[in-house]
Amino acid sequence: MIGAAKQELGSALPAADLPLRVAASGFASSPAIVYRALTGGLPADALIDDDRAFDRHVLASILSAAISEPGPINERCGLGADDFVALVTGFFPHISVLLSVLAAGEPVDDEEAAMVRDLLLAHRSTPGEVGRWLAAMVARRAMEPDHLWEDLGLRDRTELTRLLLRHFGPLARDNTRNMRWKRFFYRKLCEDDGMVMCSAPVCSQCNDFAECFGDESGESRMAGRRREIDQRAAGVA
């Protein structure tokens, strides 16, 4: 089924179709534009009361963040071609052809990302493909330099916590001290390998305390981008 969908999309996207590729490149210039094209609304207006709507918001946010960066979008999300096609045709069929123009090949096999992905997969709490896709996507985006919620394109840290509690509940509930999620993942990986991550006997005595437990608030990447677009449209420097 997925292979057939991939072939169908491939046949709709001939290499010579330059106008479609140009349109796709322009479309990818703004995460806010991508999110609106995917969902029909702006991130600030997202309705996420039920689990399906929340999952769709999360997937749209990750795609919107990844698509604005260099390289094939599926690689920036950590998904293979078949999984990428299954995701976009299942959740965003109206724009799957345009998205597929920006996807290519298989993601690079990164050992660090694979470790985080496998940690998440080992603690899945939902059935179906979405949790498996998100394990790969969260792990790949965790390799980026900002707060994880920002690199996932989410609006704030609470959305990341909800994502992890929903799809990787046993792992998320183990973060009892509200440690930053990236640091928590690596701490768990070290513990699973029988290693000691920290030299200080307790966190309160550690010089890197702020790195693990510091504030993760701030303006989201998409909100900042939207503000820039609005300012330009209003003629504000």
PDB file of C-alpha atoms in Angstrom:
ATOM      1  CA  MET A   1       0.000   0.000   0.000  1.00  0.00           C
ATOM      2  CA  ILE A   2       2.679   2.503   0.994  1.00  0.00           C
ATOM      3  CA  GLY A   3       4.913   1.487  -1.879  1.00  0.00           C
ATOM      4  CA  ALA A   4       2.020   2.004  -4.273  1.00  0.00           C
ATOM      5  CA  ALA A   5       1.353   5.432  -2.801  1.00  0.00           C
ATOM      6  CA  LYS A   6       5.003   6.315  -3.186  1.00  0.00           C
ATOM      7  CA  GLN A   7       4.949   5.260  -6.844  1.00  0.00           C
ATOM      8  CA  GLU A   8       1.749   7.224  -7.414  1.00  0.00           C
ATOM      9  CA  LEU A   9       3.305  10.369  -5.961  1.00  0.00           C
ATOM     10  CA  GLY A  10       6.495   9.787  -7.883  1.00  0.00           C
ATOM     11  CA  SER A  11       4.610   9.502 -11.170  1.00  0.00           C
ATOM     12  CA  ALA A  12       2.896  12.796 -10.416  1.00  0.00           C
ATOM     13  CA  LEU A  13       6.215  14.552  -9.947  1.00  0.00           C
ATOM     14  CA  PRO A  14       8.349  14.319 -13.109  1.00  0.00           C
ATOM     15  CA  ALA A  15      11.847  15.709 -12.782  1.00  0.00           C
ATOM     16  CA  ALA A  16      11.101  18.201 -15.546  1.00  0.00           C
ATOM     17  CA  ASP A  17       8.188  19.732 -13.670  1.00  0.00           C
ATOM     18  CA  LEU A  18      10.160  22.855 -12.775  1.00  0.00           C
ATOM     19  CA  PRO A  19       7.153  25.090 -11.953  1.00  0.00           C
ATOM     20  CA  LEU A  20       6.014  22.669  -9.245  1.00  0.00           C
ATOM     21  CA  ARG A  21       9.499  22.542  -7.765  1.00  0.00           C
ATOM     22  CA  VAL A  22       9.789  26.323  -7.795  1.00  0.00           C
ATOM     23  CA  ALA A  23       6.384  26.591  -6.129  1.00  0.00           C
ATOM     24  CA  ALA A  24       7.441  24.063  -3.517  1.00  0.00           C
ATOM     25  CA  SER A  25      10.636  25.981  -2.729  1.00  0.00           C
ATOM     26  CA  GLY A  26       8.719  29.229  -2.301  1.00  0.00           C
ATOM     27  CA  PHE A  27       6.095  27.502  -0.210  1.00  0.00           C
ATOM     28  CA  ALA A  28       8.821  26.152   2.088  1.00  0.00           C
ATOM     29  CA  SER A  29      10.229  29.587   2.899  1.00  0.00           C
ATOM     30  CA  SER A  30       7.905  30.204   5.854  1.00  0.00           C
ATOM     31  CA  PRO A  31       6.916  27.708   8.589  1.00  0.00           C
ATOM     32  CA  ALA A  32       3.757  29.721   9.262  1.00  0.00           C
ATOM     33  CA  ILE A  33       2.684  29.457   5.611  1.00  0.00           C
ATOM     34  CA  VAL A  34       3.385  25.731   5.609  1.00  0.00           C
ATOM     35  CA  TYR A  35       1.415  25.184   8.810  1.00  0.00           C
ATOM     36  CA  ARG A  36      -1.547  27.104   7.442  1.00  0.00           C
ATOM     37  CA  ALA A  37      -1.437  25.131   4.194  1.00  0.00           C
ATOM     38  CA  LEU A  38      -1.356  21.884   6.147  1.00  0.00           C
ATOM     39  CA  THR A  39      -4.098  22.653   8.648  1.00  0.00           C
ATOM     40  CA  GLY A  40      -6.089  25.565   7.249  1.00  0.00           C
ATOM     41  CA  GLY A  41      -5.261  27.813  10.199  1.00  0.00           C
ATOM     42  CA  LEU A  42      -2.467  29.497  12.117  1.00  0.00           C
ATOM     43  CA  PRO A  43      -0.614  27.763  14.979  1.00  0.00           C
ATOM     44  CA  ALA A  44      -2.001  30.230  17.515  1.00  0.00           C
ATOM     45  CA  ASP A  45      -5.528  29.179  16.579  1.00  0.00           C
ATOM     46  CA  ALA A  46      -4.948  25.422  16.681  1.00  0.00           C
ATOM     47  CA  LEU A  47      -7.748  23.468  18.362  1.00  0.00           C
ATOM     48  CA  ILE A  48      -6.188  20.494  20.132  1.00  0.00           C
ATOM     49  CA  ASP A  49      -8.897  19.334  22.514  1.00  0.00           C
ATOM     50  CA  ASP A  50      -8.942  15.732  21.251  1.00  0.00           C
ATOM     51  CA  ASP A  51      -6.046  13.373  20.618  1.00  0.00           C
ATOM     52  CA  ARG A  52      -6.458  13.187  16.834  1.00  0.00           C
ATOM     53  CA  ALA A  53      -6.467  16.985  16.517  1.00  0.00           C
ATOM     54  CA  PHE A  54      -3.437  17.214  18.800  1.00  0.00           C
ATOM     55  CA  ASP A  55      -1.498  14.621  16.796  1.00  0.00           C
ATOM     56  CA  ARG A  56      -2.303  16.487  13.573  1.00  0.00           C
ATOM     57  CA  HIS A  57      -1.119  19.762  15.128  1.00  0.00           C
ATOM     58  CA  VAL A  58       2.119  18.150  16.295  1.00  0.00           C
ATOM     59  CA  LEU A  59       2.857  16.558  12.918  1.00  0.00           C
ATOM     60  CA  ALA A  60       2.069  19.817  11.085  1.00  0.00           C
ATOM     61  CA  SER A  61       4.330  21.723  13.476  1.00  0.00           C
ATOM     62  CA  ILE A  62       7.267  19.355  12.951  1.00  0.00           C
ATOM     63  CA  LEU A  63       6.866  19.408   9.172  1.00  0.00           C
ATOM     64  CA  SER A  64       6.615  23.207   9.211  1.00  0.00           C
ATOM     65  CA  ALA A  65       9.823  23.551  11.228  1.00  0.00           C
ATOM     66  CA  ALA A  66      11.772  20.988   9.211  1.00  0.00           C
ATOM     67  CA  ILE A  67      10.704  22.203   5.784  1.00  0.00           C
ATOM     68  CA  SER A  68      12.323  25.621   6.250  1.00  0.00           C
ATOM     69  CA  GLU A  69      15.773  24.072   6.795  1.00  0.00           C
ATOM     70  CA  PRO A  70      18.265  22.909   4.133  1.00  0.00           C
ATOM     71  CA  GLY A  71      17.976  19.355   2.861  1.00  0.00           C
ATOM     72  CA  PRO A  72      15.130  16.960   2.078  1.00  0.00           C
ATOM     73  CA  ILE A  73      12.232  17.403   4.467  1.00  0.00           C
ATOM     74  CA  ASN A  74      11.982  13.698   5.272  1.00  0.00           C
ATOM     75  CA  GLU A  75      15.653  13.664   6.317  1.00  0.00           C
ATOM     76  CA  ARG A  76      15.097  16.704   8.554  1.00  0.00           C
ATOM     77  CA  CYS A  77      12.239  14.755  10.149  1.00  0.00           C
ATOM     78  CA  GLY A  78      14.139  11.461  10.426  1.00  0.00           C
ATOM     79  CA  LEU A  79      11.641   9.546   8.289  1.00  0.00           C
ATOM     80  CA  GLY A  80      12.239   7.141   5.433  1.00  0.00           C
ATOM     81  CA  ALA A  81      10.465   7.746   2.131  1.00  0.00           C
ATOM     82  CA  ASP A  82       7.682   5.217   2.724  1.00  0.00           C
ATOM     83  CA  ASP A  83       6.903   6.526   6.208  1.00  0.00           C
ATOM     84  CA  PHE A  84       6.938  10.114   4.971  1.00  0.00           C
ATOM     85  CA  VAL A  85       4.491   9.295   2.184  1.00  0.00           C
ATOM     86  CA  ALA A  86       2.233   7.417   4.605  1.00  0.00           C
ATOM     87  CA  LEU A  87       2.222  10.356   7.017  1.00  0.00           C
ATOM     88  CA  VAL A  88       1.448  13.110   4.516  1.00  0.00           C
ATOM     89  CA  THR A  89      -1.144  11.114   2.581  1.00  0.00           C
ATOM     90  CA  GLY A  90      -2.822  10.019   5.817  1.00  0.00           C
ATOM     91  CA  PHE A  91      -2.956  13.405   7.546  1.00  0.00           C
ATOM     92  CA  PHE A  92      -2.463  16.018   4.807  1.00  0.00           C
ATOM     93  CA  PRO A  93      -3.583  14.457   1.502  1.00  0.00           C
ATOM     94  CA  HIS A  94      -4.511  17.843  -0.006  1.00  0.00           C
ATOM     95  CA  ILE A  95      -0.873  18.933  -0.004  1.00  0.00           C
ATOM     96  CA  SER A  96       0.993  15.615  -0.174  1.00  0.00           C
ATOM     97  CA  VAL A  97       2.191  16.084  -3.780  1.00  0.00           C
ATOM     98  CA  LEU A  98       3.760  19.462  -3.054  1.00  0.00           C
ATOM     99  CA  LEU A  99       5.426  18.140   0.106  1.00  0.00           C
ATOM    100  CA  SER A 100       6.793  15.100  -1.705  1.00  0.00           C
ATOM    101  CA  VAL A 101       8.741  17.354  -4.103  1.00  0.00           C
ATOM    102  CA  LEU A 102      10.893  18.349  -1.137  1.00  0.00           C
ATOM    103  CA  ALA A 103      11.507  14.769   0.052  1.00  0.00           C
ATOM    104  CA  ALA A 104      14.269  12.544  -1.252  1.00  0.00           C
ATOM    105  CA  GLY A 105      15.853   9.211  -0.373  1.00  0.00           C
ATOM    106  CA  GLU A 106      16.423   7.842   3.091  1.00  0.00           C
ATOM    107  CA  PRO A 107      17.664   9.741   6.150  1.00  0.00           C
ATOM    108  CA  VAL A 108      21.301   9.420   7.168  1.00  0.00           C
ATOM    109  CA  ASP A 109      21.745   6.676   9.755  1.00  0.00           C
ATOM    110  CA  ASP A 110      22.788   8.735  12.786  1.00  0.00           C
ATOM    111  CA  GLU A 111      23.782   6.584  15.759  1.00  0.00           C
ATOM    112  CA  GLU A 112      22.879   9.205  18.366  1.00  0.00           C
ATOM    113  CA  ALA A 113      19.437   9.859  16.903  1.00  0.00           C
ATOM    114  CA  ALA A 114      18.868   6.103  16.628  1.00  0.00           C
ATOM    115  CA  MET A 115      19.582   5.687  20.347  1.00  0.00           C
ATOM    116  CA  VAL A 116      17.024   8.337  21.288  1.00  0.00           C
ATOM    117  CA  ARG A 117      14.512   6.850  18.836  1.00  0.00           C
ATOM    118  CA  ASP A 118      14.930   3.366  20.288  1.00  0.00           C
ATOM    119  CA  LEU A 119      14.551   4.757  23.820  1.00  0.00           C
ATOM    120  CA  LEU A 120      11.245   6.321  22.822  1.00  0.00           C
ATOM    121  CA  LEU A 121      10.067   3.216  20.991  1.00  0.00           C
ATOM    122  CA  ALA A 122      10.789   1.094  24.055  1.00  0.00           C
ATOM    123  CA  HIS A 123       8.323   3.244  26.029  1.00  0.00           C
ATOM    124  CA  ARG A 124       5.497   3.650  23.516  1.00  0.00           C
ATOM    125  CA  SER A 125       2.047   4.008  25.050  1.00  0.00           C
ATOM    126  CA  THR A 126      -0.133   4.265  21.928  1.00  0.00           C
ATOM    127  CA  PRO A 127      -0.750   1.749  19.129  1.00  0.00           C
ATOM    128  CA  GLY A 128      -0.547   2.536  15.435  1.00  0.00           C
ATOM    129  CA  GLU A 129       1.935   4.295  13.218  1.00  0.00           C
ATOM    130  CA  VAL A 130       1.824   7.806  14.683  1.00  0.00           C
ATOM    131  CA  GLY A 131       3.816   6.872  17.782  1.00  0.00           C
ATOM    132  CA  ARG A 132       6.436   5.126  15.659  1.00  0.00           C
ATOM    133  CA  TRP A 133       6.729   8.126  13.339  1.00  0.00           C
ATOM    134  CA  LEU A 134       6.984  10.504  16.276  1.00  0.00           C
ATOM    135  CA  ALA A 135       9.742   8.448  17.905  1.00  0.00           C
ATOM    136  CA  ALA A 136      11.863   8.955  14.775  1.00  0.00           C
ATOM    137  CA  MET A 137      10.842  12.590  14.357  1.00  0.00           C
ATOM    138  CA  VAL A 138      11.460  13.608  17.967  1.00  0.00           C
ATOM    139  CA  ALA A 139      14.812  11.812  17.981  1.00  0.00           C
ATOM    140  CA  ARG A 140      15.958  13.520  14.782  1.00  0.00           C
ATOM    141  CA  ARG A 141      14.803  16.954  15.892  1.00  0.00           C
ATOM    142  CA  ALA A 142      16.575  16.415  19.237  1.00  0.00           C
ATOM    143  CA  MET A 143      19.849  16.662  17.289  1.00  0.00           C
ATOM    144  CA  GLU A 144      19.118  20.348  16.580  1.00  0.00           C
ATOM    145  CA  PRO A 145      20.589  23.033  18.886  1.00  0.00           C
ATOM    146  CA  ASP A 146      17.557  24.778  20.410  1.00  0.00           C
ATOM    147  CA  HIS A 147      15.056  23.653  23.034  1.00  0.00           C
ATOM    148  CA  LEU A 148      13.375  20.498  21.804  1.00  0.00           C
ATOM    149  CA  TRP A 149       9.895  22.048  21.730  1.00  0.00           C
ATOM    150  CA  GLU A 150      11.272  24.809  19.480  1.00  0.00           C
ATOM    151  CA  ASP A 151      12.996  22.385  17.131  1.00  0.00           C
ATOM    152  CA  LEU A 152       9.699  20.493  16.858  1.00  0.00           C
ATOM    153  CA  GLY A 153       7.943  23.720  15.890  1.00  0.00           C
ATOM    154  CA  LEU A 154       5.620  23.534  18.903  1.00  0.00           C
ATOM    155  CA  ARG A 155       4.153  26.566  20.646  1.00  0.00           C
ATOM    156  CA  ASP A 156       5.626  25.890  24.088  1.00  0.00           C
ATOM    157  CA  ARG A 157       7.103  23.213  26.313  1.00  0.00           C
ATOM    158  CA  THR A 158       3.714  22.091  27.612  1.00  0.00           C
ATOM    159  CA  GLU A 159       2.843  20.780  24.153  1.00  0.00           C
ATOM    160  CA  LEU A 160       6.024  18.706  24.097  1.00  0.00           C
ATOM    161  CA  THR A 161       5.207  17.307  27.529  1.00  0.00           C
ATOM    162  CA  ARG A 162       1.703  16.407  26.360  1.00  0.00           C
ATOM    163  CA  LEU A 163       3.135  14.707  23.259  1.00  0.00           C
ATOM    164  CA  LEU A 164       5.529  12.615  25.340  1.00  0.00           C
ATOM    165  CA  LEU A 165       2.930  11.724  27.974  1.00  0.00           C
ATOM    166  CA  ARG A 166       0.500  10.646  25.273  1.00  0.00           C
ATOM    167  CA  HIS A 167       2.781   8.562  23.075  1.00  0.00           C
ATOM    168  CA  PHE A 168       5.668   7.635  25.418  1.00  0.00           C
ATOM    169  CA  GLY A 169       3.948   7.711  28.782  1.00  0.00           C
ATOM    170  CA  PRO A 170       6.192   5.422  30.874  1.00  0.00           C
ATOM    171  CA  LEU A 171       9.262   7.425  29.898  1.00  0.00           C
ATOM    172  CA  ALA A 172       7.639  10.840  30.298  1.00  0.00           C
ATOM    173  CA  ARG A 173       6.234  10.042  33.732  1.00  0.00           C
ATOM    174  CA  ASP A 174       9.727   9.124  34.901  1.00  0.00           C
ATOM    175  CA  ASN A 175      10.812  12.753  34.505  1.00  0.00           C
ATOM    176  CA  THR A 176       9.592  13.550  37.998  1.00  0.00           C
ATOM    177  CA  ARG A 177      11.810  16.599  38.485  1.00  0.00           C
ATOM    178  CA  ASN A 178      10.834  18.324  35.235  1.00  0.00           C
ATOM    179  CA  MET A 179      14.305  18.051  33.733  1.00  0.00           C
ATOM    180  CA  ARG A 180      14.796  19.453  30.261  1.00  0.00           C
ATOM    181  CA  TRP A 181      13.699  16.745  27.876  1.00  0.00           C
ATOM    182  CA  LYS A 182      16.894  16.437  25.854  1.00  0.00           C
ATOM    183  CA  ARG A 183      18.968  16.124  29.013  1.00  0.00           C
ATOM    184  CA  PHE A 184      16.476  13.654  30.426  1.00  0.00           C
ATOM    185  CA  PHE A 185      16.715  11.429  27.336  1.00  0.00           C
ATOM    186  CA  TYR A 186      20.507  11.277  27.604  1.00  0.00           C
ATOM    187  CA  ARG A 187      20.380  10.660  31.309  1.00  0.00           C
ATOM    188  CA  LYS A 188      18.064   7.695  30.715  1.00  0.00           C
ATOM    189  CA  LEU A 189      20.339   6.336  27.991  1.00  0.00           C
ATOM    190  CA  CYS A 190      23.302   6.498  30.344  1.00  0.00           C
ATOM    191  CA  GLU A 191      21.367   4.820  33.132  1.00  0.00           C
ATOM    192  CA  ASP A 192      20.267   2.038  30.797  1.00  0.00           C
ATOM    193  CA  ASP A 193      23.924   1.436  29.922  1.00  0.00           C
ATOM    194  CA  GLY A 194      24.922   1.398  33.597  1.00  0.00           C
ATOM    195  CA  MET A 195      26.803   4.676  33.292  1.00  0.00           C
ATOM    196  CA  VAL A 196      26.802   7.701  35.592  1.00  0.00           C
ATOM    197  CA  MET A 197      26.113  10.871  33.634  1.00  0.00           C
ATOM    198  CA  CYS A 198      26.899  13.374  36.382  1.00  0.00           C
ATOM    199  CA  SER A 199      29.871  13.907  38.666  1.00  0.00           C
ATOM    200  CA  ALA A 200      27.891  15.745  41.369  1.00  0.00           C
ATOM    201  CA  PRO A 201      26.165  13.530  43.964  1.00  0.00           C
ATOM    202  CA  VAL A 202      22.876  15.463  43.697  1.00  0.00           C
ATOM    203  CA  CYS A 203      21.551  17.899  41.092  1.00  0.00           C
ATOM    204  CA  SER A 204      21.427  20.829  43.510  1.00  0.00           C
ATOM    205  CA  GLN A 205      25.221  20.640  43.924  1.00  0.00           C
ATOM    206  CA  CYS A 206      25.944  20.513  40.183  1.00  0.00           C
ATOM    207  CA  ASN A 207      27.495  23.458  38.339  1.00  0.00           C
ATOM    208  CA  ASP A 208      25.416  22.543  35.269  1.00  0.00           C
ATOM    209  CA  PHE A 209      22.089  22.674  37.114  1.00  0.00           C
ATOM    210  CA  ALA A 210      20.711  25.403  34.825  1.00  0.00           C
ATOM    211  CA  GLU A 211      21.573  23.322  31.751  1.00  0.00           C
ATOM    212  CA  CYS A 212      19.313  20.523  32.964  1.00  0.00           C
ATOM    213  CA  PHE A 213      16.549  22.415  34.752  1.00  0.00           C
ATOM    214  CA  GLY A 214      16.670  25.973  33.407  1.00  0.00           C
ATOM    215  CA  ASP A 215      13.711  27.872  32.012  1.00  0.00           C
ATOM    216  CA  GLU A 216      12.476  26.781  28.585  1.00  0.00           C
ATOM    217  CA  SER A 217       9.995  29.540  27.903  1.00  0.00           C
ATOM    218  CA  GLY A 218      10.141  32.038  25.073  1.00  0.00           C
ATOM    219  CA  GLU A 219       8.614  32.866  21.726  1.00  0.00           C
ATOM    220  CA  SER A 220       8.176  29.909  19.418  1.00  0.00           C
ATOM    221  CA  ARG A 221      10.003  29.840  16.122  1.00  0.00           C
ATOM    222  CA  MET A 222       6.796  30.025  14.101  1.00  0.00           C
ATOM    223  CA  ALA A 223       5.407  32.868  16.204  1.00  0.00           C
ATOM    224  CA  GLY A 224       8.596  34.845  15.668  1.00  0.00           C
ATOM    225  CA  ARG A 225       8.494  34.212  11.958  1.00  0.00           C
ATOM    226  CA  ARG A 226       4.856  35.257  11.787  1.00  0.00           C
ATOM    227  CA  ARG A 227       5.647  38.461  13.681  1.00  0.00           C
ATOM    228  CA  GLU A 228       8.406  39.293  11.174  1.00  0.00           C
ATOM    229  CA  ILE A 229       6.030  38.770   8.247  1.00  0.00           C
ATOM    230  CA  ASP A 230       3.370  40.975   9.856  1.00  0.00           C
ATOM    231  CA  GLN A 231       5.916  43.704  10.558  1.00  0.00           C
ATOM    232  CA  ARG A 232       7.149  43.681   6.972  1.00  0.00           C
ATOM    233  CA  ALA A 233       3.594  43.835   5.682  1.00  0.00           C
ATOM    234  CA  ALA A 234       2.949  46.835   7.935  1.00  0.00           C
ATOM    235  CA  GLY A 235       6.155  48.532   6.823  1.00  0.00           C
ATOM    236  CA  VAL A 236       7.843  48.218  10.212  1.00  0.00           C
ATOM    237  CA  ALA A 237      11.634  47.838  10.054  1.00  0.00           C
TER     238      ALA A 237
END
